[in-house]
Amino acid sequence: MADSPRASPSDIAPVVLLADDDAAVTGQLVPLLERSGFTVRVVADGEAALLAAERESPDLIVLDVLMPKMDGREVLRRLRRAGLAYPVLLLTQVGESTERAMALEEGADDYLNKPFDPYELVARLRAVLRRSRRGLPALGAAGQVRAGQLRLDRVARRAWLADRELLLTPKAALLLDYLVTHPDELLSRERLLEVVWGWDAISGTRAVDNRIAELRRVLADDAAQPRWIETVPGQGYRFLAEVVTIG
């Protein structure tokens, strides 16, 4: 009798550890995630999330920021201090701009504001999973990354192109950080506006276009033949270069 074909990594349902104490949220998300091809493990507090992450090695982790016993940001900090680079998506609260900034600085790969579209969560998890399955580490956990001659020190918030340090406005620096840590991902203007400016900001999507133009100037990038940032007409932007962690 012939042996059964061995399952390839792409045939195995990726495991998502979902940590949220809101039963209404998990009750809605679990069936959707399972229908979308994920195996889901649910815990309801931060301590249980940390224990499950250490024991079960999930492919992806979704952490609510506000949880009993240990909040999601503390779980994330402890994972990173332990050298565990699992991709992490944080669920934060609308309007708390400090939560957004801290989520990225502390090593989250992405975040969504509550309340959120569950299908947006699925799309973001798939984007993170595509990067990890191509053998790329979780870029959100990296202190320094490189894309060709472009180097970012994400801790010091400094960037260099070859030996030249780039002088960027704070918004352009944060925008570049988000683009570089989400390479090859189509990012809408609305998403970039939410990430860099926040929903509470009065800026329109034109602000995104202006900061993209700033980045192109300092990177000497040609919008017609882009090397770094591609415009996808009517949809948004995509960072083109391959990104690797260097520290």
CSV table of C-alpha atoms in Angstrom, one decimal:
chain,number,residue,atom,x,y,z
A,1,MET,CA,0.0,0.0,0.0
A,2,ALA,CA,1.4,3.4,-0.9
A,3,ASP,CA,2.1,5.8,1.9
A,4,SER,CA,-0.3,8.7,2.4
A,5,PRO,CA,1.0,12.0,1.1
A,6,ARG,CA,2.7,13.9,3.9
A,7,ALA,CA,1.1,17.2,4.7
A,8,SER,CA,3.2,20.2,3.6
A,9,PRO,CA,3.5,23.2,5.9
A,10,SER,CA,0.9,25.1,3.7
A,11,ASP,CA,-1.6,22.3,4.3
A,12,ILE,CA,-1.4,22.6,8.1
A,13,ALA,CA,-3.9,25.1,9.6
A,14,PRO,CA,-1.9,27.8,11.3
A,15,VAL,CA,-2.6,28.1,15.1
A,16,VAL,CA,-3.8,31.5,16.4
A,17,LEU,CA,-3.7,32.1,20.1
A,18,LEU,CA,-6.6,34.5,20.8
A,19,ALA,CA,-6.4,36.3,24.2
A,20,ASP,CA,-9.4,38.3,25.0
A,21,ASP,CA,-11.7,38.3,28.1
A,22,ASP,CA,-14.7,39.6,26.1
A,23,ALA,CA,-16.8,36.5,25.3
A,24,ALA,CA,-18.8,38.5,22.7
A,25,VAL,CA,-15.6,39.2,20.8
A,26,THR,CA,-14.2,35.6,21.0
A,27,GLY,CA,-17.7,34.2,20.2
A,28,GLN,CA,-17.8,36.1,17.0
A,29,LEU,CA,-14.1,35.7,16.0
A,30,VAL,CA,-13.6,31.9,16.6
A,31,PRO,CA,-16.1,30.6,14.0
A,32,LEU,CA,-14.8,33.2,11.5
A,33,LEU,CA,-11.2,32.4,12.0
A,34,GLU,CA,-11.9,28.6,11.8
A,35,ARG,CA,-13.8,29.1,8.6
A,36,SER,CA,-10.9,31.1,7.3
A,37,GLY,CA,-8.5,28.2,7.8
A,38,PHE,CA,-7.0,28.8,11.3
A,39,THR,CA,-6.9,26.6,14.3
A,40,VAL,CA,-7.9,28.8,17.3
A,41,ARG,CA,-6.9,28.6,20.9
A,42,VAL,CA,-8.7,31.0,23.2
A,43,VAL,CA,-7.6,32.3,26.6
A,44,ALA,CA,-9.3,35.0,28.7
A,45,ASP,CA,-6.5,36.7,30.6
A,46,GLY,CA,-2.9,37.8,30.2
A,47,GLU,CA,-1.2,35.2,32.4
A,48,ALA,CA,-3.0,32.4,30.6
A,49,ALA,CA,-1.9,34.0,27.3
A,50,LEU,CA,1.8,34.1,28.3
A,51,LEU,CA,1.7,30.5,29.5
A,52,ALA,CA,-0.1,29.2,26.4
A,53,ALA,CA,2.4,31.1,24.2
A,54,GLU,CA,5.4,29.6,25.9
A,55,ARG,CA,3.9,26.0,25.9
A,56,GLU,CA,2.2,25.8,22.6
A,57,SER,CA,4.3,27.8,20.1
A,58,PRO,CA,1.4,29.3,18.1
A,59,ASP,CA,1.9,30.7,14.6
A,60,LEU,CA,0.2,34.0,15.5
A,61,ILE,CA,-0.9,35.7,18.7
A,62,VAL,CA,-3.8,38.2,19.0
A,63,LEU,CA,-3.7,40.1,22.3
A,64,ASP,CA,-6.4,42.4,23.7
A,65,VAL,CA,-4.6,45.3,25.5
A,66,LEU,CA,-7.1,45.4,28.4
A,67,MET,CA,-7.2,41.9,30.1
A,68,PRO,CA,-7.4,40.6,33.7
A,69,LYS,CA,-4.2,39.6,35.5
A,70,MET,CA,-1.8,41.0,32.9
A,71,ASP,CA,-2.6,43.4,30.1
A,72,GLY,CA,-1.7,42.6,26.5
A,73,ARG,CA,1.2,45.0,26.3
A,74,GLU,CA,2.9,43.4,29.3
A,75,VAL,CA,2.4,40.0,27.7
A,76,LEU,CA,4.1,41.3,24.6
A,77,ARG,CA,7.0,42.8,26.6
A,78,ARG,CA,7.6,39.6,28.4
A,79,LEU,CA,7.5,37.6,25.2
A,80,ARG,CA,10.1,39.9,23.6
A,81,ARG,CA,12.3,39.9,26.7
A,82,ALA,CA,12.2,36.1,26.6
A,83,GLY,CA,13.4,36.2,22.9
A,84,LEU,CA,10.1,34.8,21.6
A,85,ALA,CA,9.5,36.5,18.2
A,86,TYR,CA,6.0,35.1,17.5
A,87,PRO,CA,4.0,37.5,15.3
A,88,VAL,CA,1.7,39.6,17.6
A,89,LEU,CA,-1.3,41.7,16.7
A,90,LEU,CA,-2.7,43.9,19.5
A,91,LEU,CA,-6.3,44.9,19.9
A,92,THR,CA,-6.3,48.5,21.2
A,93,GLN,CA,-8.8,51.1,22.1
A,94,VAL,CA,-10.1,53.7,19.7
A,95,GLY,CA,-8.7,57.1,20.3
A,96,GLU,CA,-5.8,56.2,22.5
A,97,SER,CA,-3.0,57.4,20.3
A,98,THR,CA,-0.4,56.4,23.0
A,99,GLU,CA,-1.5,52.8,22.8
A,100,ARG,CA,-0.9,52.8,19.0
A,101,ALA,CA,2.6,54.2,19.3
A,102,MET,CA,3.6,52.0,22.2
A,103,ALA,CA,2.2,48.9,20.5
A,104,LEU,CA,4.6,49.3,17.6
A,105,GLU,CA,7.5,50.4,19.7
A,106,GLU,CA,7.2,47.4,22.0
A,107,GLY,CA,7.3,44.9,19.2
A,108,ALA,CA,3.8,44.4,17.9
A,109,ASP,CA,3.6,43.4,14.3
A,110,ASP,CA,0.3,45.2,13.8
A,111,TYR,CA,-2.7,46.3,15.7
A,112,LEU,CA,-6.4,47.0,15.3
A,113,ASN,CA,-8.6,49.5,17.1
A,114,LYS,CA,-11.7,48.2,18.8
A,115,PRO,CA,-14.4,47.9,17.5
A,116,PHE,CA,-13.0,46.4,14.3
A,117,ASP,CA,-14.1,44.6,11.2
A,118,PRO,CA,-13.5,40.9,11.8
A,119,TYR,CA,-12.6,40.5,8.1
A,120,GLU,CA,-9.9,43.1,8.5
A,121,LEU,CA,-8.4,41.1,11.3
A,122,VAL,CA,-8.4,38.0,9.1
A,123,ALA,CA,-6.7,40.0,6.3
A,124,ARG,CA,-4.0,41.3,8.7
A,125,LEU,CA,-3.3,37.8,10.2
A,126,ARG,CA,-2.9,36.4,6.7
A,127,ALA,CA,-0.4,39.2,5.8
A,128,VAL,CA,1.7,38.5,8.9
A,129,LEU,CA,1.5,34.8,8.2
A,130,ARG,CA,2.7,35.2,4.6
A,131,ARG,CA,5.8,36.9,5.8
A,132,SER,CA,6.5,34.3,8.5
A,133,ARG,CA,6.0,31.4,6.1
A,134,ARG,CA,8.5,32.9,3.6
A,135,GLY,CA,11.0,32.4,6.4
A,136,LEU,CA,11.0,36.1,7.4
A,137,PRO,CA,11.1,36.8,11.1
A,138,ALA,CA,8.6,39.0,12.8
A,139,LEU,CA,9.8,42.4,11.8
A,140,GLY,CA,7.9,44.2,14.5
A,141,ALA,CA,10.2,42.5,17.1
A,142,ALA,CA,13.4,43.7,15.4
A,143,GLY,CA,15.4,46.6,16.8
A,144,GLN,CA,17.2,47.2,13.4
A,145,VAL,CA,16.2,46.3,9.9
A,146,ARG,CA,17.8,46.7,6.5
A,147,ALA,CA,16.4,46.9,2.9
A,148,GLY,CA,19.3,47.1,0.5
A,149,GLN,CA,21.1,50.3,1.4
A,150,LEU,CA,18.3,51.6,3.6
A,151,ARG,CA,18.9,50.9,7.3
A,152,LEU,CA,16.5,51.7,10.2
A,153,ASP,CA,17.3,51.8,13.8
A,154,ARG,CA,13.8,51.4,15.1
A,155,VAL,CA,14.8,51.9,18.8
A,156,ALA,CA,16.7,55.2,18.2
A,157,ARG,CA,14.2,56.2,15.4
A,158,ARG,CA,17.0,56.9,12.9
A,159,ALA,CA,17.4,55.9,9.3
A,160,TRP,CA,20.3,55.9,6.8
A,161,LEU,CA,20.5,55.4,3.1
A,162,ALA,CA,24.0,54.1,2.5
A,163,ASP,CA,26.1,56.3,4.8
A,164,ARG,CA,23.8,59.3,4.7
A,165,GLU,CA,21.4,59.8,7.6
A,166,LEU,CA,17.9,60.7,6.6
A,167,LEU,CA,16.4,63.8,8.1
A,168,LEU,CA,12.7,63.1,8.4
A,169,THR,CA,9.7,64.8,10.0
A,170,PRO,CA,8.3,62.7,12.9
A,171,LYS,CA,5.3,61.6,10.9
A,172,ALA,CA,7.4,60.6,7.9
A,173,ALA,CA,9.7,58.6,10.2
A,174,LEU,CA,6.8,56.7,11.7
A,175,LEU,CA,5.3,56.1,8.2
A,176,LEU,CA,8.6,54.8,6.9
A,177,ASP,CA,8.8,52.4,9.9
A,178,TYR,CA,5.4,51.0,9.3
A,179,LEU,CA,6.0,50.6,5.5
A,180,VAL,CA,9.3,48.9,6.0
A,181,THR,CA,7.9,46.5,8.6
A,182,HIS,CA,5.0,45.6,6.3
A,183,PRO,CA,6.9,44.9,3.0
A,184,ASP,CA,5.0,43.8,-0.1
A,185,GLU,CA,1.7,44.5,1.6
A,186,LEU,CA,-0.8,46.8,0.0
A,187,LEU,CA,-1.6,49.5,2.6
A,188,SER,CA,-4.5,51.8,2.0
A,189,ARG,CA,-4.3,55.5,2.7
A,190,GLU,CA,-7.0,55.1,5.3
A,191,ARG,CA,-5.0,52.4,7.1
A,192,LEU,CA,-1.8,54.5,7.0
A,193,LEU,CA,-3.7,57.5,8.3
A,194,GLU,CA,-5.1,55.4,11.2
A,195,VAL,CA,-1.6,54.0,12.0
A,196,VAL,CA,0.4,57.2,11.9
A,197,TRP,CA,-2.1,59.9,12.6
A,198,GLY,CA,-4.8,58.1,14.4
A,199,TRP,CA,-8.6,58.2,14.0
A,200,ASP,CA,-8.7,61.2,16.3
A,201,ALA,CA,-6.6,63.3,14.0
A,202,ILE,CA,-8.3,65.8,11.7
A,203,SER,CA,-5.8,65.2,8.9
A,204,GLY,CA,-7.2,63.8,5.6
A,205,THR,CA,-5.6,61.2,3.4
A,206,ARG,CA,-3.8,64.0,1.6
A,207,ALA,CA,-1.5,64.1,4.6
A,208,VAL,CA,-0.4,60.6,3.8
A,209,ASP,CA,0.3,61.6,0.2
A,210,ASN,CA,2.4,64.5,1.4
A,211,ARG,CA,4.5,62.3,3.7
A,212,ILE,CA,5.0,59.7,1.0
A,213,ALA,CA,6.3,62.5,-1.2
A,214,GLU,CA,8.7,63.5,1.5
A,215,LEU,CA,10.0,59.9,1.8
A,216,ARG,CA,10.4,59.7,-2.0
A,217,ARG,CA,12.5,62.9,-1.9
A,218,VAL,CA,14.9,61.7,0.8
A,219,LEU,CA,15.1,58.3,-0.8
A,220,ALA,CA,15.6,59.7,-4.3
A,221,ASP,CA,12.8,57.4,-5.4
A,222,ASP,CA,11.1,57.9,-8.8
A,223,ALA,CA,7.3,57.4,-8.5
A,224,ALA,CA,7.1,56.4,-12.1
A,225,GLN,CA,9.8,53.7,-11.7
A,226,PRO,CA,9.8,53.1,-7.9
A,227,ARG,CA,12.6,51.3,-6.2
A,228,TRP,CA,11.2,51.7,-2.7
A,229,ILE,CA,7.5,52.8,-2.6
A,230,GLU,CA,5.0,51.8,-5.2
A,231,THR,CA,1.7,53.7,-5.7
A,232,VAL,CA,-1.2,51.3,-6.4
A,233,PRO,CA,-3.7,53.6,-8.2
A,234,GLY,CA,-6.9,54.1,-6.3
A,235,GLN,CA,-5.8,51.8,-3.5
A,236,GLY,CA,-2.7,52.9,-1.6
A,237,TYR,CA,1.0,52.2,-1.3
A,238,ARG,CA,3.3,49.2,-1.1
A,239,PHE,CA,7.0,49.0,0.1
A,240,LEU,CA,8.8,47.0,-2.6
A,241,ALA,CA,12.2,46.1,-1.3
A,242,GLU,CA,13.0,42.9,0.7
A,243,VAL,CA,13.5,43.6,4.4
A,244,VAL,CA,15.8,41.6,6.8
A,245,THR,CA,16.4,42.0,10.5
A,246,ILE,CA,20.0,43.0,11.5
A,247,GLY,CA,19.5,43.4,15.3
